[in-house]
PDB file of C-alpha atoms in Angstrom:
ATOM      1  CA  MET A   1      58.846-106.521  49.166  1.00  0.00           C
ATOM      2  CA  GLU A   2      60.418-103.847  46.878  1.00  0.00           C
ATOM      3  CA  ASP A   3      58.862-100.403  46.751  1.00  0.00           C
ATOM      4  CA  PRO A   4      56.561 -99.960  43.637  1.00  0.00           C
ATOM      5  CA  LEU A   5      58.230 -96.724  42.868  1.00  0.00           C
ATOM      6  CA  VAL A   6      61.607 -98.435  42.693  1.00  0.00           C
ATOM      7  CA  GLN A   7      60.090-101.086  40.399  1.00  0.00           C
ATOM      8  CA  SER A   8      58.537 -98.403  38.177  1.00  0.00           C
ATOM      9  CA  CYS A   9      61.803 -96.454  37.916  1.00  0.00           C
ATOM     10  CA  GLN A  10      63.764 -99.635  37.130  1.00  0.00           C
ATOM     11  CA  GLU A  11      61.350-100.416  34.302  1.00  0.00           C
ATOM     12  CA  ILE A  12      61.631 -96.884  32.997  1.00  0.00           C
ATOM     13  CA  SER A  13      65.375 -96.842  33.024  1.00  0.00           C
ATOM     14  CA  LYS A  14      65.356-100.261  31.243  1.00  0.00           C
ATOM     15  CA  THR A  15      63.061 -98.879  28.567  1.00  0.00           C
ATOM     16  CA  ILE A  16      65.395 -95.978  27.938  1.00  0.00           C
ATOM     17  CA  ARG A  17      68.478 -98.232  27.902  1.00  0.00           C
ATOM     18  CA  GLU A  18      66.836-100.602  25.416  1.00  0.00           C
ATOM     19  CA  TYR A  19      65.863 -97.597  23.251  1.00  0.00           C
ATOM     20  CA  ILE A  20      69.535 -96.474  23.301  1.00  0.00           C
ATOM     21  CA  GLU A  21      70.914 -99.969  22.554  1.00  0.00           C
ATOM     22  CA  ASN A  22      68.443-100.428  19.586  1.00  0.00           C
ATOM     23  CA  ASP A  23      69.088 -96.988  18.043  1.00  0.00           C
ATOM     24  CA  ASN A  24      71.956 -96.783  15.633  1.00  0.00           C
ATOM     25  CA  ASP A  25      72.456 -93.151  15.961  1.00  0.00           C
ATOM     26  CA  LEU A  26      72.486 -93.148  19.785  1.00  0.00           C
ATOM     27  CA  SER A  27      74.715 -96.299  19.999  1.00  0.00           C
ATOM     28  CA  SER A  28      77.185 -94.732  17.502  1.00  0.00           C
ATOM     29  CA  TRP A  29      77.209 -91.540  19.494  1.00  0.00           C
ATOM     30  CA  LEU A  30      77.870 -93.412  22.686  1.00  0.00           C
ATOM     31  CA  HIS A  31      80.660 -95.555  21.142  1.00  0.00           C
ATOM     32  CA  THR A  32      82.360 -92.387  20.001  1.00  0.00           C
ATOM     33  CA  ARG A  33      82.211 -91.081  23.586  1.00  0.00           C
ATOM     34  CA  TYR A  34      83.414 -94.408  25.035  1.00  0.00           C
ATOM     35  CA  ALA A  35      86.592 -94.147  22.847  1.00  0.00           C
ATOM     36  CA  SER A  36      87.270 -90.485  23.446  1.00  0.00           C
ATOM     37  CA  TRP A  37      86.569 -90.778  27.198  1.00  0.00           C
ATOM     38  CA  GLU A  38      88.481 -94.039  27.548  1.00  0.00           C
ATOM     39  CA  VAL A  39      85.708 -95.699  29.482  1.00  0.00           C
ATOM     40  CA  VAL A  40      84.575 -99.334  29.457  1.00  0.00           C
ATOM     41  CA  PRO A  41      81.355 -99.471  27.443  1.00  0.00           C
ATOM     42  CA  ALA A  42      79.419-102.034  29.434  1.00  0.00           C
ATOM     43  CA  GLY A  43      80.254-100.307  32.786  1.00  0.00           C
ATOM     44  CA  PHE A  44      79.410 -96.838  31.488  1.00  0.00           C
ATOM     45  CA  LEU A  45      76.110 -97.966  30.016  1.00  0.00           C
ATOM     46  CA  ARG A  46      75.091 -99.703  33.200  1.00  0.00           C
ATOM     47  CA  ARG A  47      76.006 -96.585  35.217  1.00  0.00           C
ATOM     48  CA  LEU A  48      74.157 -94.413  32.708  1.00  0.00           C
ATOM     49  CA  SER A  49      71.117 -96.621  33.091  1.00  0.00           C
ATOM     50  CA  THR A  50      71.436 -96.277  36.889  1.00  0.00           C
ATOM     51  CA  LEU A  51      71.659 -92.569  36.633  1.00  0.00           C
ATOM     52  CA  LEU A  52      68.420 -92.459  34.645  1.00  0.00           C
ATOM     53  CA  PHE A  53      66.826 -94.798  37.328  1.00  0.00           C
ATOM     54  CA  VAL A  54      67.992 -92.436  40.154  1.00  0.00           C
ATOM     55  CA  ALA A  55      66.813 -89.310  38.365  1.00  0.00           C
ATOM     56  CA  CYS A  56      63.440 -90.971  37.552  1.00  0.00           C
ATOM     57  CA  HIS A  57      63.103 -91.861  41.228  1.00  0.00           C
ATOM     58  CA  ALA A  58      63.861 -88.242  42.268  1.00  0.00           C
ATOM     59  CA  LEU A  59      61.355 -86.924  39.706  1.00  0.00           C
ATOM     60  CA  LEU A  60      58.549 -89.313  40.558  1.00  0.00           C
ATOM     61  CA  SER A  61      58.956 -89.064  44.248  1.00  0.00           C
ATOM     62  CA  SER A  62      58.593 -85.326  44.068  1.00  0.00           C
ATOM     63  CA  GLN A  63      55.268 -85.544  42.200  1.00  0.00           C
ATOM     64  CA  PRO A  64      51.832 -86.517  43.585  1.00  0.00           C
ATOM     65  CA  GLU A  65      51.274 -90.183  43.204  1.00  0.00           C
ATOM     66  CA  GLU A  66      48.886 -90.809  40.201  1.00  0.00           C
ATOM     67  CA  GLU A  67      49.371 -94.650  39.796  1.00  0.00           C
ATOM     68  CA  PRO A  68      51.500 -96.892  41.886  1.00  0.00           C
ATOM     69  CA  GLY A  69      52.536 -98.978  38.826  1.00  0.00           C
ATOM     70  CA  ARG A  70      53.292 -95.981  36.703  1.00  0.00           C
ATOM     71  CA  THR A  71      55.422 -96.831  33.625  1.00  0.00           C
ATOM     72  CA  GLY A  72      55.987 -93.501  31.794  1.00  0.00           C
ATOM     73  CA  ILE A  73      57.263 -90.014  32.484  1.00  0.00           C
ATOM     74  CA  PRO A  74      57.914 -87.039  30.156  1.00  0.00           C
ATOM     75  CA  LEU A  75      61.444 -87.208  29.002  1.00  0.00           C
ATOM     76  CA  ALA A  76      61.743 -83.370  29.080  1.00  0.00           C
ATOM     77  CA  SER A  77      61.034 -83.515  32.859  1.00  0.00           C
ATOM     78  CA  LEU A  78      63.625 -86.288  33.325  1.00  0.00           C
ATOM     79  CA  LYS A  79      66.164 -84.169  31.397  1.00  0.00           C
ATOM     80  CA  GLU A  80      65.319 -81.163  33.597  1.00  0.00           C
ATOM     81  CA  THR A  81      65.755 -83.184  36.764  1.00  0.00           C
ATOM     82  CA  LEU A  82      69.301 -84.215  35.630  1.00  0.00           C
ATOM     83  CA  GLY A  83      70.315 -80.838  34.432  1.00  0.00           C
ATOM     84  CA  GLU A  84      69.008 -78.558  37.208  1.00  0.00           C
ATOM     85  CA  ASN A  85      69.678 -80.606  40.414  1.00  0.00           C
ATOM     86  CA  SER A  86      72.823 -81.401  42.337  1.00  0.00           C
ATOM     87  CA  PRO A  87      73.791 -85.004  42.973  1.00  0.00           C
ATOM     88  CA  ALA A  88      72.556 -84.574  46.559  1.00  0.00           C
ATOM     89  CA  GLN A  89      69.147 -83.404  45.301  1.00  0.00           C
ATOM     90  CA  ILE A  90      68.923 -86.227  42.703  1.00  0.00           C
ATOM     91  CA  PHE A  91      69.821 -88.893  45.264  1.00  0.00           C
ATOM     92  CA  ALA A  92      68.057 -87.426  48.334  1.00  0.00           C
ATOM     93  CA  VAL A  93      64.864 -89.496  48.463  1.00  0.00           C
ATOM     94  CA  LEU A  94      66.471 -92.758  47.222  1.00  0.00           C
ATOM     95  CA  HIS A  95      69.398 -92.381  49.608  1.00  0.00           C
ATOM     96  CA  SER A  96      67.055 -92.200  52.667  1.00  0.00           C
ATOM     97  CA  SER A  97      64.990 -95.101  51.401  1.00  0.00           C
ATOM     98  CA  PRO A  98      65.208 -98.541  52.997  1.00  0.00           C
ATOM     99  CA  ASP A  99      65.645 -99.917  49.517  1.00  0.00           C
ATOM    100  CA  PHE A 100      68.923 -98.088  48.974  1.00  0.00           C
ATOM    101  CA  ASP A 101      70.805-100.744  50.905  1.00  0.00           C
ATOM    102  CA  ASP A 102      69.788-103.359  48.210  1.00  0.00           C
ATOM    103  CA  LEU A 103      70.582-101.121  45.246  1.00  0.00           C
ATOM    104  CA  THR A 104      74.264-101.757  44.771  1.00  0.00           C
ATOM    105  CA  ASP A 105      74.517 -99.951  41.395  1.00  0.00           C
ATOM    106  CA  ALA A 106      72.786 -96.888  42.907  1.00  0.00           C
ATOM    107  CA  GLN A 107      75.239 -97.003  45.846  1.00  0.00           C
ATOM    108  CA  GLU A 108      78.162 -97.198  43.579  1.00  0.00           C
ATOM    109  CA  LEU A 109      76.745 -94.229  41.537  1.00  0.00           C
ATOM    110  CA  TRP A 110      76.346 -92.242  44.748  1.00  0.00           C
ATOM    111  CA  ILE A 111      79.998 -92.814  45.595  1.00  0.00           C
ATOM    112  CA  ILE A 112      80.995 -91.650  42.054  1.00  0.00           C
ATOM    113  CA  SER A 113      78.681 -88.545  42.269  1.00  0.00           C
ATOM    114  CA  THR A 114      80.444 -87.341  45.512  1.00  0.00           C
ATOM    115  CA  GLY A 115      83.448 -86.444  43.299  1.00  0.00           C
ATOM    116  CA  VAL A 116      85.938 -86.965  46.073  1.00  0.00           C
ATOM    117  CA  THR A 117      88.573 -87.484  43.485  1.00  0.00           C
ATOM    118  CA  ASN A 118      89.159 -85.825  40.133  1.00  0.00           C
ATOM    119  CA  VAL A 119      88.604 -89.006  38.415  1.00  0.00           C
ATOM    120  CA  ARG A 120      85.180 -89.587  40.024  1.00  0.00           C
ATOM    121  CA  ALA A 121      84.185 -85.932  39.347  1.00  0.00           C
ATOM    122  CA  LEU A 122      85.143 -86.312  35.725  1.00  0.00           C
ATOM    123  CA  TYR A 123      83.283 -89.622  35.306  1.00  0.00           C
ATOM    124  CA  TRP A 124      80.202 -88.245  36.998  1.00  0.00           C
ATOM    125  CA  SER A 125      80.221 -85.085  34.652  1.00  0.00           C
ATOM    126  CA  ARG A 126      80.529 -87.495  31.670  1.00  0.00           C
ATOM    127  CA  LEU A 127      77.547 -89.517  32.862  1.00  0.00           C
ATOM    128  CA  ARG A 128      75.389 -86.478  33.205  1.00  0.00           C
ATOM    129  CA  HIS A 129      76.505 -85.098  30.007  1.00  0.00           C
ATOM    130  CA  ALA A 130      75.736 -88.326  28.181  1.00  0.00           C
ATOM    131  CA  ALA A 131      72.262 -88.757  29.955  1.00  0.00           C
ATOM    132  CA  THR A 132      71.190 -85.166  29.093  1.00  0.00           C
ATOM    133  CA  GLU A 133      72.538 -85.351  25.529  1.00  0.00           C
ATOM    134  CA  ILE A 134      70.875 -88.614  24.896  1.00  0.00           C
ATOM    135  CA  LEU A 135      67.563 -87.287  26.212  1.00  0.00           C
ATOM    136  CA  THR A 136      67.901 -84.174  24.095  1.00  0.00           C
ATOM    137  CA  LYS A 137      68.463 -86.256  20.909  1.00  0.00           C
ATOM    138  CA  ILE A 138      65.477 -88.495  21.722  1.00  0.00           C
ATOM    139  CA  LEU A 139      63.289 -85.442  22.297  1.00  0.00           C
ATOM    140  CA  ALA A 140      64.458 -83.966  18.980  1.00  0.00           C
ATOM    141  CA  TRP A 141      63.539 -87.162  17.128  1.00  0.00           C
ATOM    142  CA  GLU A 142      60.322 -88.195  19.021  1.00  0.00           C
ATOM    143  CA  GLY A 143      58.967 -84.729  19.876  1.00  0.00           C
ATOM    144  CA  PRO A 144      58.992 -82.407  22.826  1.00  0.00           C
ATOM    145  CA  ASP A 145      56.010 -84.253  24.451  1.00  0.00           C
ATOM    146  CA  CYS A 146      57.736 -87.645  24.274  1.00  0.00           C
ATOM    147  CA  SER A 147      57.364 -89.862  27.350  1.00  0.00           C
ATOM    148  CA  THR A 148      59.074 -93.085  28.244  1.00  0.00           C
ATOM    149  CA  GLU A 149      55.942 -94.946  27.166  1.00  0.00           C
ATOM    150  CA  ASP A 150      56.420 -93.677  23.579  1.00  0.00           C
ATOM    151  CA  LEU A 151      59.859 -95.281  23.502  1.00  0.00           C
ATOM    152  CA  VAL A 152      58.378 -98.688  23.417  1.00  0.00           C
ATOM    153  CA  HIS A 153      57.160 -98.166  19.948  1.00  0.00           C
ATOM    154  CA  PRO A 154      59.200 -95.246  18.687  1.00  0.00           C
ATOM    155  CA  GLU A 155      58.591 -93.590  15.313  1.00  0.00           C
ATOM    156  CA  HIS A 156      62.321 -92.822  14.867  1.00  0.00           C
ATOM    157  CA  SER A 157      64.894 -95.692  14.765  1.00  0.00           C
TER     158      SER A 157
END
């Protein structure tokens, strides 16, 4: 049986991804980046969603457990986790989890994050930039106290 924390984080990253896909401004911003960075849109968005999942897992695993089926976290905290931690710190708990072996997207992202080649390092930096920039934009639109639960019925869009 899958860890409830993993399930919650998957739901949270899915919520953010759906918000991005349904918001014209964010979609347009991302499409501009896809073109200038010369990345495949579907693959980049999937990895972006995976990065949000991994950051969410890092954030929630470091906090006292309030509810096992938790579905929302403050976006400002998620942005802080992405901006202030190294890849090793972001992946630490998930990488040592027995569930990691079943999370192929997270494994792929871990390999990218190691930055062994210049291409991987550049791709990783673009993923982190995109994730933090998107969270910054959402926080500006939805307010500094916005949580992922607020994205289900956003006021913006």
